[in-house]
mmCIF file of C-alpha atoms in Angstrom:
data_model
loop_
_atom_site.group_PDB
_atom_site.id
_atom_site.type_symbol
_atom_site.label_atom_id
_atom_site.label_comp_id
_atom_site.label_asym_id
_atom_site.label_seq_id
_atom_site.Cartn_x
_atom_site.Cartn_y
_atom_site.Cartn_z
ATOM 1 C CA MET A 859 -78.272 57.036 56.578
ATOM 2 C CA PRO A 860 -74.544 57.842 56.765
ATOM 3 C CA ARG A 861 -72.377 56.981 53.748
ATOM 4 C CA ALA A 862 -68.724 55.957 53.879
ATOM 5 C CA THR A 863 -66.638 56.450 50.729
ATOM 6 C CA GLY A 864 -63.017 55.979 49.798
ATOM 7 C CA THR A 865 -60.548 53.745 48.027
ATOM 8 C CA PHE A 866 -58.723 50.486 48.642
ATOM 9 C CA THR A 867 -55.675 48.730 47.287
ATOM 10 C CA LEU A 868 -55.315 45.020 46.663
ATOM 11 C CA ASP A 869 -52.276 43.928 48.659
ATOM 12 C CA SER A 870 -52.510 40.284 47.608
ATOM 13 C CA TRP A 871 -54.560 38.173 45.197
ATOM 14 C CA GLU A 872 -53.935 34.425 45.598
ATOM 15 C CA PRO A 873 -56.088 32.335 43.209
ATOM 16 C CA GLU A 874 -56.337 28.563 43.346
ATOM 17 C CA THR A 875 -58.236 26.890 40.497
ATOM 18 C CA TYR A 876 -60.235 23.870 41.660
ATOM 19 C CA ASP A 877 -62.452 23.116 38.636
ATOM 20 C CA GLU A 878 -61.395 23.852 35.076
ATOM 21 C CA ALA A 879 -63.968 22.438 32.682
ATOM 22 C CA GLU A 880 -65.893 23.362 29.579
ATOM 23 C CA GLY A 881 -67.956 26.508 30.095
ATOM 24 C CA ALA A 882 -66.178 28.074 33.076
ATOM 25 C CA THR A 883 -63.216 27.883 35.433
ATOM 26 C CA LEU A 884 -63.937 27.922 39.165
ATOM 27 C CA SER A 885 -61.347 29.227 41.629
ATOM 28 C CA ARG A 886 -60.937 30.111 45.281
ATOM 29 C CA VAL A 887 -59.144 33.419 45.805
ATOM 30 C CA HIS A 888 -57.671 34.775 49.031
ATOM 31 C CA VAL A 889 -57.364 38.582 48.955
ATOM 32 C CA THR A 890 -55.922 41.154 51.354
ATOM 33 C CA LYS A 891 -56.707 44.880 51.096
ATOM 34 C CA THR A 892 -55.830 48.223 52.641
ATOM 35 C CA PHE A 893 -58.622 50.826 52.931
ATOM 36 C CA ALA A 894 -58.395 54.633 52.893
ATOM 37 C CA GLY A 895 -61.089 57.288 53.238
ATOM 38 C CA ASP A 896 -63.990 56.870 55.647
ATOM 39 C CA LEU A 897 -62.944 53.237 56.198
ATOM 40 C CA VAL A 898 -59.337 53.073 57.409
ATOM 41 C CA GLY A 899 -57.883 49.630 57.960
ATOM 42 C CA THR A 900 -57.263 46.254 56.390
ATOM 43 C CA SER A 901 -59.271 43.221 55.389
ATOM 44 C CA THR A 902 -59.001 39.583 54.432
ATOM 45 C CA THR A 903 -61.381 38.196 51.846
ATOM 46 C CA ASP A 904 -62.120 34.748 50.498
ATOM 47 C CA ILE A 905 -64.126 34.540 47.297
ATOM 48 C CA ILE A 906 -65.235 31.902 44.833
ATOM 49 C CA THR A 907 -64.878 33.047 41.228
ATOM 50 C CA ALA A 908 -66.424 31.692 38.027
ATOM 51 C CA MET A 909 -64.722 32.798 34.820
ATOM 52 C CA ALA A 910 -66.554 31.943 31.582
ATOM 53 C CA ARG A 911 -64.694 31.286 28.351
ATOM 54 C CA VAL A 912 -66.075 34.556 26.952
ATOM 55 C CA GLU A 913 -63.846 37.493 27.900
ATOM 56 C CA ASP A 914 -65.377 39.786 30.560
ATOM 57 C CA SER A 915 -68.012 37.226 31.564
ATOM 58 C CA ALA A 916 -67.482 36.310 35.213
ATOM 59 C CA ALA A 917 -68.964 36.305 38.701
ATOM 60 C CA TYR A 918 -67.873 35.941 42.301
ATOM 61 C CA ALA A 919 -69.263 35.666 45.803
ATOM 62 C CA GLY A 920 -67.511 35.680 49.138
ATOM 63 C CA PHE A 921 -66.904 37.136 52.572
ATOM 64 C CA GLU A 922 -64.563 39.853 53.808
ATOM 65 C CA ARG A 923 -63.570 40.736 57.385
ATOM 66 C CA PHE A 924 -62.745 44.425 57.768
ATOM 67 C CA THR A 925 -60.621 45.536 60.745
ATOM 68 C CA GLY A 926 -60.098 49.222 61.464
ATOM 69 C CA THR A 927 -62.196 52.364 61.785
ATOM 70 C CA LEU A 928 -65.372 53.624 60.129
ATOM 71 C CA HIS A 929 -65.751 57.387 60.506
ATOM 72 C CA GLY A 930 -63.380 57.116 63.507
ATOM 73 C CA ARG A 931 -65.223 54.244 65.246
ATOM 74 C CA LYS A 932 -62.975 51.243 65.852
ATOM 75 C CA GLY A 933 -63.976 47.609 65.347
ATOM 76 C CA THR A 934 -64.550 44.845 62.833
ATOM 77 C CA PHE A 935 -67.395 43.595 60.662
ATOM 78 C CA VAL A 936 -67.985 41.102 57.858
ATOM 79 C CA LEU A 937 -69.101 41.989 54.333
ATOM 80 C CA HIS A 938 -70.915 39.585 51.998
ATOM 81 C CA HIS A 939 -69.863 40.136 48.358
ATOM 82 C CA ASN A 940 -71.834 39.434 45.193
ATOM 83 C CA ALA A 941 -70.522 40.429 41.768
ATOM 84 C CA ALA A 942 -71.085 39.735 38.091
ATOM 85 C CA ALA A 943 -69.693 41.063 34.812
ATOM 86 C CA HIS A 944 -70.820 40.597 31.219
ATOM 87 C CA ALA A 945 -70.223 42.484 27.966
ATOM 88 C CA GLY A 946 -68.359 45.313 29.644
ATOM 89 C CA GLU A 947 -70.988 45.897 32.348
ATOM 90 C CA SER A 948 -70.423 44.936 35.972
ATOM 91 C CA ALA A 949 -72.199 45.067 39.314
ATOM 92 C CA LEU A 950 -70.276 44.615 42.570
ATOM 93 C CA THR A 951 -72.322 44.833 45.752
ATOM 94 C CA TRP A 952 -71.685 44.067 49.386
ATOM 95 C CA ASP A 953 -73.870 43.790 52.471
ATOM 96 C CA VAL A 954 -72.829 43.885 56.107
ATOM 97 C CA LEU A 955 -73.443 40.493 57.710
ATOM 98 C CA PRO A 956 -76.012 41.200 60.453
ATOM 99 C CA ASP A 957 -74.628 40.940 64.002
ATOM 100 C CA SER A 958 -71.004 40.701 62.803
ATOM 101 C CA GLY A 959 -69.868 44.096 64.146
ATOM 102 C CA THR A 960 -67.493 44.325 67.111
ATOM 103 C CA GLY A 961 -66.157 47.117 69.319
ATOM 104 C CA GLU A 962 -67.562 50.530 68.437
ATOM 105 C CA LEU A 963 -69.065 48.996 65.262
ATOM 106 C CA MET A 964 -71.324 46.593 67.146
ATOM 107 C CA GLY A 965 -74.822 46.611 65.624
ATOM 108 C CA ILE A 966 -73.680 47.855 62.205
ATOM 109 C CA ARG A 967 -75.835 47.011 59.211
ATOM 110 C CA GLY A 968 -75.863 48.313 55.681
ATOM 111 C CA SER A 969 -74.908 47.798 52.059
ATOM 112 C CA GLY A 970 -72.905 49.368 49.313
ATOM 113 C CA GLY A 971 -70.798 48.760 46.274
ATOM 114 C CA ILE A 972 -67.359 48.670 44.707
ATOM 115 C CA VAL A 973 -66.140 50.304 41.501
ATOM 116 C CA ASN A 974 -63.127 48.912 39.641
ATOM 117 C CA ASP A 975 -61.987 51.607 37.225
ATOM 118 C CA ASN A 976 -59.144 49.891 35.346
ATOM 119 C CA GLY A 977 -57.520 48.733 38.588
ATOM 120 C CA ALA A 978 -58.344 51.820 40.694
ATOM 121 C CA HIS A 979 -60.800 50.589 43.334
ATOM 122 C CA SER A 980 -63.319 52.775 45.173
ATOM 123 C CA TYR A 981 -66.208 51.909 47.489
ATOM 124 C CA HIS A 982 -69.295 53.231 49.161
ATOM 125 C CA LEU A 983 -71.099 51.845 52.194
ATOM 126 C CA ASP A 984 -74.458 53.135 53.431
ATOM 127 C CA TYR A 985 -74.790 52.032 57.041
ATOM 128 C CA GLU A 986 -76.566 52.350 60.375
ATOM 129 C CA LEU A 987 -75.208 51.654 63.831
ATOM 130 C CA GLY A 988 -77.796 50.129 66.146
#
């Protein structure tokens, strides 16, 4: 299975808190990114975050539409995000939404992850094109 790797930058991070209560704060966040490496392009993401009162205890889920190229093939696809952090440990995974690929990325499926190393973001995506 081919693997795409590279980095991305957060171009915007626009949080909007909608539930601030005891235990956790819930927010909607609109994010834009620019990708470099095997994925070259941009994306828009909408996530729901839950931030506990304990520092470094949080989670989010959401969807991201990537537009650009993957190993030189042009198109779009949607990624489903799932992430959690606790006590300094984190897991950030994403899966390609089946049947969301367009253009030369039609039929893409796969999964991968994101690493946030003190604000430097990298990714990997193991994928197949059907």
